[in-house]
Amino acid sequence: MTRATDGSPIRHDDTPIVATSTASGAGARAMIRTSGRGVLDGLADRIHGEAASLLAQGQRGCGRGIWVMADGSELPVIVFIAIAPASFTGEDVVEIQVPGNPDLADLIAREIRDHLEVRLGAARLAGPGEFSARAFFNGRMSIAEATSIAASIAADRDVDLESVERMRRTHGGRAMAALSDRLLSVVARLEAAIDFTDEEDVIGCTVEELQSSMEPIQAELRELVEASEVVTESANRAPRITLVGRPNAGKSSLFNALLGMERVVVAPAAGTTRDVIEAEITLASTDAPIDHPVSIRLLDTAGLDSTDQSLSEIDQAASTASRDAITDADLILACRTAADPRPQITQDTPIIDVITKIDLEAPVDASPASVATSSLTGQGLARLRSRVAEWASQRHLGSDAVVGWRTLARTALHRTEEALQGLEGQPPKHAPLHPETTVAACRSAAEAVGRLEGEFDPDAVLDLVFGRFCIGK
């Protein structure tokens, strides 16, 4: 059963739920999403400005406003309001955009939860996939569409995104459900022929009709399974976390500290690290709702130097290897001392700003999204491990959801193939030789296909798919 962040089963009701729905880490903006009964009235006294009139009128729209913090201070925000049933979840939804500080977003999410709990009598932080689960229960989303969201979250390569699009095309427009309905209509005729053998006007079906109904389903399922397997390949690959920074920025010391062992030689002189050093470690988060440790590949690189043209041939080779490691990184730890600017990294890869050597120089006016560390004293290392573990776990949540989807698709394919194998060698223009067995096999295949749309045992589908989503989706 899908569970909320406190471990309790998710209740399929309209109690207000709240979560930060943007990716972990710093950004220009963070968004807190809330959905459920009474959220418009519940938040009306905490939001002022242009957005307040939209809330008061129960009107869909987007406007600037002021969020009044619990301590009375005011924070400029942008508020989007969607009115049921024309919203993502099918319920009233309020989304609040705030400055992209993860700690600030978390604080406001909890303030919203606490305030709604007081005003409305009930509210809670959302569990993984709970917004999408509500969309499913309210008829706003199919299981296939939900899995496409999870797959898009999981995709970190172009080939993954192409496979997501193949999954969408294969199951787009509920094509599989239409094929399943056609199969069931043919099976119903066969059942009628069994039940009313003495009625002349009851027409059964032939082996050929059953085969022509199931073969398109088999072809669609094979393509669906193939596409989902490409996406879930990333679930079995530990993400690559690369330490990047100028020479002598404390990368190797941080690498050793995170590993808990002296893997890399550390020296005061810049340029000690020449090769890309890689090691696999397991991390757990103490701050995020993660119920399992995650494995990562940690890479230490040679320092980036802006004067590559003047480097020796060996140093240029080290610099090239470092840049290749940056290109292949899933997450970058941009390392710098308090006196240094943040490394300039142009590629579109998630970045955590890491300030090193704070035992030597304390940071001044550092962003709250930055992580200040000391490899010597251990200060900040737990927070950094937690931030990386949270990012890695949410990355795998998306691919794990597709693993659940693939399980459903594989089961449907297996049962369809079993039903077709049972018809092999039978005269195509005649009724099946064993009609009762054929009916059972065909209905089993149709029900397995139906599970791809959330039919037949929805709790099992929720556990496989929505329970493995990211928080806030």
CSV table of C-alpha atoms in Angstrom, one decimal:
chain,number,residue,atom,x,y,z
A,1,MET,CA,0.0,0.0,0.0
A,2,THR,CA,1.3,3.5,-0.8
A,3,ARG,CA,2.4,5.3,2.3
A,4,ALA,CA,2.7,8.9,3.5
A,5,THR,CA,5.9,10.4,4.8
A,6,ASP,CA,5.1,9.3,8.3
A,7,GLY,CA,4.7,5.7,7.2
A,8,SER,CA,0.9,5.5,7.5
A,9,PRO,CA,-1.1,4.2,4.5
A,10,ILE,CA,-2.2,6.9,2.1
A,11,ARG,CA,-5.9,7.5,2.5
A,12,HIS,CA,-7.8,8.0,-0.7
A,13,ASP,CA,-9.8,11.0,0.5
A,14,ASP,CA,-9.8,14.8,0.0
A,15,THR,CA,-7.8,15.8,3.1
A,16,PRO,CA,-5.4,18.6,2.2
A,17,ILE,CA,-1.9,17.4,1.3
A,18,VAL,CA,1.2,19.5,1.0
A,19,ALA,CA,4.7,19.0,-0.5
A,20,THR,CA,7.6,20.8,-2.2
A,21,SER,CA,7.2,19.6,-5.8
A,22,THR,CA,10.4,21.0,-7.4
A,23,ALA,CA,13.5,18.9,-7.5
A,24,SER,CA,15.9,18.8,-4.5
A,25,GLY,CA,18.7,21.3,-4.5
A,26,ALA,CA,19.0,25.0,-5.1
A,27,GLY,CA,17.3,26.8,-8.0
A,28,ALA,CA,15.8,30.1,-9.0
A,29,ARG,CA,12.4,29.1,-7.6
A,30,ALA,CA,10.9,26.4,-5.5
A,31,MET,CA,7.2,25.4,-5.6
A,32,ILE,CA,5.0,24.2,-2.8
A,33,ARG,CA,1.9,22.4,-3.9
A,34,THR,CA,-1.2,21.8,-1.8
A,35,SER,CA,-4.4,20.0,-2.9
A,36,GLY,CA,-7.6,19.0,-1.3
A,37,ARG,CA,-10.8,20.1,0.3
A,38,GLY,CA,-10.9,23.7,1.6
A,39,VAL,CA,-7.4,24.8,0.7
A,40,LEU,CA,-8.6,28.1,-0.9
A,41,ASP,CA,-10.3,29.2,2.3
A,42,GLY,CA,-7.7,27.7,4.5
A,43,LEU,CA,-4.9,29.8,3.0
A,44,ALA,CA,-6.8,33.0,2.4
A,45,ASP,CA,-5.6,34.7,5.6
A,46,ARG,CA,-1.9,33.9,5.0
A,47,ILE,CA,-1.7,35.2,1.4
A,48,HIS,CA,-2.0,38.9,0.7
A,49,GLY,CA,-1.8,41.0,-2.4
A,50,GLU,CA,-3.2,40.3,-5.9
A,51,ALA,CA,-3.3,36.5,-5.3
A,52,ALA,CA,-5.6,37.1,-2.2
A,53,SER,CA,-8.5,38.3,-4.5
A,54,LEU,CA,-8.2,35.1,-6.6
A,55,LEU,CA,-8.5,33.0,-3.5
A,56,ALA,CA,-11.4,35.0,-2.1
A,57,GLN,CA,-13.3,34.7,-5.4
A,58,GLY,CA,-12.4,31.0,-5.9
A,59,GLN,CA,-11.1,32.0,-9.3
A,60,ARG,CA,-8.5,30.1,-11.4
A,61,GLY,CA,-5.4,32.2,-12.2
A,62,CYS,CA,-1.9,33.3,-11.3
A,63,GLY,CA,-0.9,36.4,-9.3
A,64,ARG,CA,1.8,37.9,-7.2
A,65,GLY,CA,1.3,38.0,-3.4
A,66,ILE,CA,2.8,38.0,0.0
A,67,TRP,CA,3.1,34.9,2.2
A,68,VAL,CA,2.8,35.9,5.8
A,69,MET,CA,5.3,33.7,7.8
A,70,ALA,CA,4.4,32.3,11.2
A,71,ASP,CA,6.7,34.9,12.8
A,72,GLY,CA,4.8,37.7,11.0
A,73,SER,CA,7.5,38.4,8.4
A,74,GLU,CA,6.5,38.7,4.8
A,75,LEU,CA,7.8,36.8,1.8
A,76,PRO,CA,7.1,37.8,-1.8
A,77,VAL,CA,5.6,34.8,-3.7
A,78,ILE,CA,3.8,33.9,-6.9
A,79,VAL,CA,0.6,31.9,-6.4
A,80,PHE,CA,-1.2,29.7,-9.0
A,81,ILE,CA,-4.7,28.6,-8.3
A,82,ALA,CA,-6.6,25.8,-10.0
A,83,ILE,CA,-10.3,25.0,-9.3
A,84,ALA,CA,-11.7,21.5,-9.1
A,85,PRO,CA,-12.3,19.6,-11.2
A,86,ALA,CA,-10.1,21.4,-13.8
A,87,SER,CA,-6.8,20.8,-12.0
A,88,PHE,CA,-4.0,18.2,-12.0
A,89,THR,CA,-5.5,16.3,-9.1
A,90,GLY,CA,-9.2,17.0,-9.8
A,91,GLU,CA,-9.3,19.0,-6.5
A,92,ASP,CA,-8.7,22.6,-5.6
A,93,VAL,CA,-5.0,23.2,-5.9
A,94,VAL,CA,-2.8,26.1,-4.7
A,95,GLU,CA,0.8,26.3,-5.8
A,96,ILE,CA,3.1,28.8,-4.2
A,97,GLN,CA,6.4,29.7,-5.8
A,98,VAL,CA,9.1,31.0,-3.4
A,99,PRO,CA,12.9,31.8,-3.8
A,100,GLY,CA,14.7,28.5,-4.6
A,101,ASN,CA,16.2,27.8,-1.1
A,102,PRO,CA,15.4,24.2,-0.2
A,103,ASP,CA,15.4,24.9,3.6
A,104,LEU,CA,13.0,27.8,3.0
A,105,ALA,CA,10.7,25.7,0.8
A,106,ASP,CA,10.6,23.0,3.5
A,107,LEU,CA,9.8,25.5,6.2
A,108,ILE,CA,6.9,27.0,4.2
A,109,ALA,CA,5.5,23.6,3.3
A,110,ARG,CA,5.4,22.7,7.0
A,111,GLU,CA,3.9,26.1,7.9
A,112,ILE,CA,1.2,25.4,5.3
A,113,ARG,CA,0.5,22.0,6.7
A,114,ASP,CA,0.3,23.3,10.2
A,115,HIS,CA,-1.9,26.2,9.3
A,116,LEU,CA,-4.4,24.1,7.3
A,117,GLU,CA,-4.5,21.6,10.1
A,118,VAL,CA,-5.6,24.4,12.5
A,119,ARG,CA,-8.0,26.0,10.0
A,120,LEU,CA,-9.6,22.9,8.5
A,121,GLY,CA,-9.0,20.3,11.2
A,122,ALA,CA,-6.8,18.0,9.1
A,123,ALA,CA,-3.8,18.3,6.7
A,124,ARG,CA,-0.7,16.3,6.1
A,125,LEU,CA,2.5,16.2,4.2
A,126,ALA,CA,2.1,14.2,0.9
A,127,GLY,CA,3.6,10.8,0.4
A,128,PRO,CA,5.4,9.7,-2.8
A,129,GLY,CA,3.1,9.9,-5.8
A,130,GLU,CA,0.1,11.0,-3.7
A,131,PHE,CA,-0.8,14.0,-6.0
A,132,SER,CA,-0.7,11.7,-9.0
A,133,ALA,CA,-2.6,9.0,-7.1
A,134,ARG,CA,-5.4,11.6,-6.5
A,135,ALA,CA,-5.4,12.5,-10.2
A,136,PHE,CA,-5.9,8.8,-10.9
A,137,PHE,CA,-8.7,8.3,-8.4
A,138,ASN,CA,-10.5,11.5,-9.7
A,139,GLY,CA,-10.3,10.4,-13.3
A,140,ARG,CA,-7.7,13.0,-14.3
A,141,MET,CA,-4.9,10.5,-15.1
A,142,SER,CA,-4.5,6.9,-16.2
A,143,ILE,CA,-1.8,4.6,-14.8
A,144,ALA,CA,0.0,4.8,-18.2
A,145,GLU,CA,0.1,8.6,-17.9
A,146,ALA,CA,1.3,8.4,-14.3
A,147,THR,CA,4.1,6.0,-15.3
A,148,SER,CA,5.2,8.4,-18.1
A,149,ILE,CA,5.6,11.1,-15.5
A,150,ALA,CA,7.8,8.7,-13.4
A,151,ALA,CA,9.7,7.6,-16.4
A,152,SER,CA,10.4,11.2,-17.4
A,153,ILE,CA,11.7,11.9,-13.9
A,154,ALA,CA,14.0,8.8,-14.1
A,155,ALA,CA,15.3,9.6,-17.5
A,156,ASP,CA,18.8,11.0,-17.5
A,157,ARG,CA,19.9,10.2,-21.0
A,158,ASP,CA,18.5,11.0,-24.4
A,159,VAL,CA,17.9,7.3,-25.1
A,160,ASP,CA,15.8,7.2,-21.9
A,161,LEU,CA,13.6,10.1,-23.0
A,162,GLU,CA,13.2,8.5,-26.4
A,163,SER,CA,12.0,5.3,-24.7
A,164,VAL,CA,9.6,7.3,-22.5
A,165,GLU,CA,8.1,8.7,-25.8
A,166,ARG,CA,7.8,5.2,-27.1
A,167,MET,CA,6.0,4.2,-24.0
A,168,ARG,CA,3.6,7.1,-24.4
A,169,ARG,CA,3.0,6.2,-28.1
A,170,THR,CA,2.5,2.5,-27.4
A,171,HIS,CA,-0.1,3.2,-24.7
A,172,GLY,CA,-1.3,6.5,-25.9
A,173,GLY,CA,-5.0,7.2,-26.2
A,174,ARG,CA,-5.8,4.0,-24.2
A,175,ALA,CA,-5.1,2.0,-27.3
A,176,MET,CA,-4.4,-1.1,-25.2
A,177,ALA,CA,-7.7,-0.8,-23.3
A,178,ALA,CA,-9.5,-0.7,-26.7
A,179,LEU,CA,-7.7,-3.9,-27.8
A,180,SER,CA,-8.5,-5.5,-24.5
A,181,ASP,CA,-12.2,-4.6,-24.9
A,182,ARG,CA,-12.2,-6.2,-28.3
A,183,LEU,CA,-10.8,-9.4,-26.9
A,184,LEU,CA,-13.3,-9.4,-24.1
A,185,SER,CA,-16.2,-9.0,-26.6
A,186,VAL,CA,-14.9,-12.1,-28.5
A,187,VAL,CA,-14.5,-14.1,-25.3
A,188,ALA,CA,-18.0,-13.1,-24.3
A,189,ARG,CA,-19.4,-14.7,-27.4
A,190,LEU,CA,-17.4,-17.8,-26.7
A,191,GLU,CA,-18.8,-17.9,-23.1
A,192,ALA,CA,-22.3,-17.5,-24.5
A,193,ALA,CA,-21.8,-20.4,-26.8
A,194,ILE,CA,-20.7,-22.5,-23.9
A,195,ASP,CA,-23.6,-21.5,-21.7
A,196,PHE,CA,-26.3,-21.7,-24.4
A,197,THR,CA,-25.3,-24.6,-26.5
A,198,ASP,CA,-28.9,-25.4,-27.3
A,199,GLU,CA,-29.7,-22.0,-28.6
A,200,GLU,CA,-29.4,-21.8,-32.4
A,201,ASP,CA,-29.1,-18.0,-32.6
A,202,VAL,CA,-26.1,-17.8,-30.2
A,203,ILE,CA,-22.9,-17.5,-32.3
A,204,GLY,CA,-19.6,-18.4,-30.7
A,205,CYS,CA,-16.1,-17.5,-32.1
A,206,THR,CA,-13.4,-19.2,-33.9
A,207,VAL,CA,-9.7,-19.8,-33.1
A,208,GLU,CA,-8.8,-17.3,-35.8
A,209,GLU,CA,-10.9,-14.6,-34.2
A,210,LEU,CA,-9.3,-15.1,-30.8
A,211,GLN,CA,-5.8,-15.1,-32.4
A,212,SER,CA,-6.5,-11.9,-34.4
A,213,SER,CA,-7.7,-10.2,-31.1
A,214,MET,CA,-4.7,-11.2,-29.1
A,215,GLU,CA,-1.8,-10.8,-31.6
A,216,PRO,CA,-2.1,-6.9,-31.7
A,217,ILE,CA,-2.1,-6.9,-27.9
A,218,GLN,CA,1.0,-9.1,-27.9
A,219,ALA,CA,2.8,-6.8,-30.3
A,220,GLU,CA,1.9,-3.7,-28.3
A,221,LEU,CA,3.0,-5.3,-25.0
A,222,ARG,CA,6.4,-6.4,-26.5
A,223,GLU,CA,7.1,-2.8,-27.6
A,224,LEU,CA,6.0,-1.5,-24.2
A,225,VAL,CA,8.2,-3.9,-22.2
A,226,GLU,CA,11.2,-3.2,-24.5
A,227,ALA,CA,10.8,0.6,-24.0
A,228,SER,CA,10.4,0.3,-20.2
A,229,GLU,CA,13.5,-1.9,-19.9
A,230,VAL,CA,15.6,0.9,-21.5
A,231,VAL,CA,14.4,3.4,-18.9
A,232,THR,CA,14.8,1.0,-16.0
A,233,GLU,CA,18.4,0.3,-16.9
A,234,SER,CA,19.2,3.5,-15.1
A,235,ALA,CA,17.7,2.0,-11.9
A,236,ASN,CA,20.5,-0.6,-11.8
A,237,ARG,CA,23.2,2.0,-12.4
A,238,ALA,CA,24.6,3.9,-9.5
A,239,PRO,CA,24.5,7.6,-10.3
A,240,ARG,CA,27.9,9.3,-10.9
A,241,ILE,CA,28.6,12.1,-8.4
A,242,THR,CA,31.6,14.2,-9.6
A,243,LEU,CA,33.7,16.6,-7.5
A,244,VAL,CA,34.6,19.6,-9.5
A,245,GLY,CA,36.7,22.7,-8.7
A,246,ARG,CA,40.0,24.5,-9.2
A,247,PRO,CA,43.3,22.9,-8.1
A,248,ASN,CA,43.7,22.7,-4.3
A,249,ALA,CA,40.1,23.4,-3.7
A,250,GLY,CA,39.8,20.5,-1.2
A,251,LYS,CA,38.2,18.0,-3.5
A,252,SER,CA,40.5,15.1,-2.7
A,253,SER,CA,40.2,15.7,1.1
A,254,LEU,CA,36.4,15.8,0.7
A,255,PHE,CA,36.5,12.6,-1.4
A,256,ASN,CA,38.4,10.8,1.3
A,257,ALA,CA,36.2,12.2,4.0
A,258,LEU,CA,33.0,11.0,2.2
A,259,LEU,CA,34.6,7.6,1.7
A,260,GLY,CA,35.8,7.3,5.3
A,261,MET,CA,39.2,6.3,4.1
A,262,GLU,CA,42.4,7.7,2.6
A,263,ARG,CA,41.9,6.7,-1.0
A,264,VAL,CA,43.5,9.7,-2.6
A,265,VAL,CA,46.8,11.3,-1.8
A,266,VAL,CA,46.4,14.8,-0.4
A,267,ALA,CA,49.1,17.5,-0.4
A,268,PRO,CA,49.3,21.3,0.1
A,269,ALA,CA,50.6,21.7,-3.5
A,270,ALA,CA,48.0,22.2,-6.2
A,271,GLY,CA,47.7,19.5,-8.9
A,272,THR,CA,48.4,16.4,-6.7
A,273,THR,CA,45.4,14.6,-8.3
A,274,ARG,CA,46.1,13.8,-12.0
A,275,ASP,CA,43.7,10.9,-12.7
A,276,VAL,CA,40.0,10.6,-12.2
A,277,ILE,CA,39.6,8.5,-9.1
A,278,GLU,CA,36.3,6.6,-8.7
A,279,ALA,CA,34.8,4.7,-5.8
A,280,GLU,CA,31.3,3.4,-4.9
A,281,ILE,CA,29.8,4.3,-1.5
A,282,THR,CA,26.4,3.8,0.2
A,283,LEU,CA,24.7,6.8,1.7
A,284,ALA,CA,21.6,7.3,3.8
A,285,SER,CA,19.6,10.5,4.5
A,286,THR,CA,18.6,11.6,8.0
A,287,ASP,CA,16.5,14.6,6.7
A,288,ALA,CA,14.4,13.2,3.9
A,289,PRO,CA,11.7,10.5,3.9
A,290,ILE,CA,14.0,7.8,2.5
A,291,ASP,CA,13.5,4.3,3.8
A,292,HIS,CA,16.6,2.7,2.2
A,293,PRO,CA,20.3,3.6,1.6
A,294,VAL,CA,21.4,4.5,-1.9
A,295,SER,CA,24.6,3.6,-3.7
A,296,ILE,CA,26.5,6.2,-5.7
A,297,ARG,CA,29.7,6.4,-7.7
A,298,LEU,CA,31.9,9.2,-6.3
A,299,LEU,CA,34.5,10.7,-8.7
A,300,ASP,CA,37.4,12.9,-7.7
A,301,THR,CA,38.9,14.9,-10.6
A,302,ALA,CA,42.0,16.9,-11.4
A,303,GLY,CA,41.5,20.6,-10.7
A,304,LEU,CA,40.1,22.8,-13.5
A,305,ASP,CA,42.5,25.4,-14.7
A,306,SER,CA,41.5,28.2,-17.1
A,307,THR,CA,45.0,28.3,-18.6
A,308,ASP,CA,44.8,24.9,-20.3
A,309,GLN,CA,46.9,26.1,-23.3
A,310,SER,CA,49.9,26.6,-21.0
A,311,LEU,CA,49.7,23.2,-19.4
A,312,SER,CA,52.1,20.3,-20.0
A,313,GLU,CA,50.9,17.4,-22.1
A,314,ILE,CA,50.2,15.3,-19.0
A,315,ASP,CA,48.3,18.1,-17.3
A,316,GLN,CA,46.2,18.7,-20.4
A,317,ALA,CA,45.4,14.9,-20.5
A,318,ALA,CA,44.3,15.2,-16.8
A,319,SER,CA,42.2,18.2,-17.6
A,320,THR,CA,40.5,16.5,-20.5
A,321,ALA,CA,39.7,13.4,-18.3
A,322,SER,CA,38.2,15.8,-15.7
A,323,ARG,CA,36.0,17.5,-18.3
A,324,ASP,CA,34.9,14.1,-19.6
A,325,ALA,CA,33.9,13.1,-16.1
A,326,ILE,CA,32.0,16.4,-15.7
A,327,THR,CA,30.1,15.7,-19.0
A,328,ASP,CA,29.1,12.2,-17.8
A,329,ALA,CA,28.2,13.3,-14.3
A,330,ASP,CA,24.6,12.8,-13.0
A,331,LEU,CA,25.3,15.3,-10.1
A,332,ILE,CA,28.1,17.7,-9.6
A,333,LEU,CA,29.6,18.8,-6.3
A,334,ALA,CA,31.1,22.2,-7.1
A,335,CYS,CA,33.9,22.5,-4.6
A,336,ARG,CA,35.4,25.9,-3.6
A,337,THR,CA,36.9,27.6,-0.6
A,338,ALA,CA,35.1,30.5,1.1
A,339,ALA,CA,37.3,32.9,-0.8
A,340,ASP,CA,36.7,31.4,-4.2
A,341,PRO,CA,33.8,32.1,-6.6
A,342,ARG,CA,31.6,29.2,-7.6
A,343,PRO,CA,33.1,27.1,-10.5
A,344,GLN,CA,31.6,28.0,-13.8
A,345,ILE,CA,29.8,24.9,-15.2
A,346,THR,CA,27.8,25.4,-18.3
A,347,GLN,CA,26.1,22.0,-18.8
A,348,ASP,CA,22.6,21.3,-17.6
A,349,THR,CA,23.5,19.0,-14.7
A,350,PRO,CA,22.2,19.3,-11.1
A,351,ILE,CA,24.8,21.0,-8.9
A,352,ILE,CA,25.4,21.3,-5.2
A,353,ASP,CA,27.6,24.2,-4.1
A,354,VAL,CA,30.1,22.9,-1.6
A,355,ILE,CA,32.3,25.2,0.4
A,356,THR,CA,35.4,23.4,1.7
A,357,LYS,CA,38.0,24.0,4.3
A,358,ILE,CA,35.8,26.1,6.6
A,359,ASP,CA,38.1,25.2,9.5
A,360,LEU,CA,40.6,27.5,7.8
A,361,GLU,CA,38.2,30.2,6.6
A,362,ALA,CA,34.6,30.6,7.5
A,363,PRO,CA,32.2,31.5,4.7
A,364,VAL,CA,30.7,35.0,4.6
A,365,ASP,CA,27.2,35.5,3.2
A,366,ALA,CA,27.0,32.0,1.8
A,367,SER,CA,23.7,30.9,0.3
A,368,PRO,CA,21.6,28.7,2.6
A,369,ALA,CA,21.5,26.3,-0.3
A,370,SER,CA,25.3,25.9,-0.2
A,371,VAL,CA,26.8,23.2,2.0
A,372,ALA,CA,29.8,24.3,4.1
A,373,THR,CA,32.2,21.5,5.0
A,374,SER,CA,35.4,20.7,6.7
A,375,SER,CA,37.1,17.4,5.8
A,376,LEU,CA,39.4,17.9,8.9
A,377,THR,CA,36.7,18.4,11.6
A,378,GLY,CA,33.8,16.6,9.8
A,379,GLN,CA,31.6,19.7,10.0
A,380,GLY,CA,28.9,19.7,7.3
A,381,LEU,CA,29.6,16.2,6.0
A,382,ALA,CA,26.4,14.7,7.4
A,383,ARG,CA,24.4,17.4,5.7
A,384,LEU,CA,26.2,16.9,2.4
A,385,ARG,CA,25.7,13.1,2.6
A,386,SER,CA,22.0,13.7,3.3
A,387,ARG,CA,21.6,16.1,0.3
A,388,VAL,CA,23.3,13.7,-2.1
A,389,ALA,CA,21.3,10.7,-0.7
A,390,GLU,CA,18.0,12.7,-1.1
A,391,TRP,CA,18.8,13.6,-4.7
A,392,ALA,CA,19.9,10.0,-5.5
A,393,SER,CA,16.9,8.4,-3.9
A,394,GLN,CA,14.4,10.7,-5.7
A,395,ARG,CA,16.2,10.0,-8.9
A,396,HIS,CA,15.6,6.2,-8.3
A,397,LEU,CA,12.0,6.7,-7.2
A,398,GLY,CA,11.1,7.6,-10.8
A,399,SER,CA,12.9,4.6,-12.3
A,400,ASP,CA,11.5,2.3,-9.6
A,401,ALA,CA,8.0,3.4,-10.6
A,402,VAL,CA,8.8,2.3,-14.1
A,403,VAL,CA,10.1,-1.0,-12.7
A,404,GLY,CA,6.6,-1.5,-11.2
A,405,TRP,CA,5.0,-0.6,-14.5
A,406,ARG,CA,7.3,-3.0,-16.4
A,407,THR,CA,6.3,-5.8,-14.0
A,408,LEU,CA,2.6,-5.2,-14.9
A,409,ALA,CA,3.4,-5.2,-18.6
A,410,ARG,CA,5.5,-8.3,-18.4
A,411,THR,CA,2.8,-10.2,-16.6
A,412,ALA,CA,0.2,-9.1,-19.3
A,413,LEU,CA,2.6,-10.2,-22.1
A,414,HIS,CA,3.2,-13.5,-20.4
A,415,ARG,CA,-0.5,-14.3,-20.0
A,416,THR,CA,-1.3,-13.1,-23.6
A,417,GLU,CA,1.5,-15.4,-24.9
A,418,GLU,CA,0.2,-18.3,-22.8
A,419,ALA,CA,-3.4,-17.8,-24.2
A,420,LEU,CA,-2.0,-17.8,-27.8
A,421,GLN,CA,0.1,-20.9,-27.2
A,422,GLY,CA,-3.0,-22.7,-26.0
A,423,LEU,CA,-4.6,-22.1,-29.5
A,424,GLU,CA,-1.6,-23.3,-31.5
A,425,GLY,CA,-2.2,-26.2,-33.9
A,426,GLN,CA,-6.0,-25.8,-33.7
A,427,PRO,CA,-8.2,-25.5,-36.8
A,428,PRO,CA,-8.5,-21.7,-37.3
A,429,LYS,CA,-12.0,-21.7,-38.7
A,430,HIS,CA,-13.4,-23.8,-35.8
A,431,ALA,CA,-14.3,-23.1,-32.2
A,432,PRO,CA,-11.5,-23.8,-29.7
A,433,LEU,CA,-11.2,-27.5,-28.7
A,434,HIS,CA,-11.2,-26.6,-25.0
A,435,PRO,CA,-13.5,-23.6,-24.7
A,436,GLU,CA,-13.6,-23.4,-20.9
A,437,THR,CA,-9.8,-23.4,-20.6
A,438,THR,CA,-9.5,-20.9,-23.5
A,439,VAL,CA,-12.0,-18.5,-21.8
A,440,ALA,CA,-10.1,-18.6,-18.6
A,441,ALA,CA,-6.7,-18.0,-20.3
A,442,CYS,CA,-8.1,-15.1,-22.4
A,443,ARG,CA,-9.8,-13.5,-19.5
A,444,SER,CA,-6.6,-13.7,-17.5
A,445,ALA,CA,-4.8,-12.0,-20.3
A,446,ALA,CA,-7.4,-9.2,-20.6
A,447,GLU,CA,-7.4,-8.6,-16.8
A,448,ALA,CA,-3.6,-8.3,-16.8
A,449,VAL,CA,-3.9,-5.7,-19.6
A,450,GLY,CA,-6.6,-4.0,-17.6
A,451,ARG,CA,-4.2,-3.6,-14.7
A,452,LEU,CA,-2.1,-1.3,-16.9
A,453,GLU,CA,-5.1,1.1,-16.8
A,454,GLY,CA,-5.6,0.6,-13.0
A,455,GLU,CA,-8.4,-1.9,-13.3
A,456,PHE,CA,-8.6,-5.0,-11.2
A,457,ASP,CA,-7.0,-4.7,-7.8
A,458,PRO,CA,-6.1,-1.0,-7.8
A,459,ASP,CA,-4.2,-1.2,-4.5
A,460,ALA,CA,-1.6,-3.5,-6.0
A,461,VAL,CA,-1.2,-1.1,-8.9
A,462,LEU,CA,-0.8,1.9,-6.5
A,463,ASP,CA,1.9,0.0,-4.5
A,464,LEU,CA,3.8,-0.8,-7.7
A,465,VAL,CA,3.6,2.6,-9.3
A,466,PHE,CA,2.6,5.6,-7.1
A,467,GLY,CA,4.4,4.3,-4.0
A,468,ARG,CA,7.7,4.8,-5.9
A,469,PHE,CA,7.1,8.3,-7.1
A,470,CYS,CA,9.0,11.4,-5.9
A,471,ILE,CA,7.5,13.5,-3.1
A,472,GLY,CA,5.3,16.3,-4.5
A,473,LYS,CA,4.4,14.5,-7.7
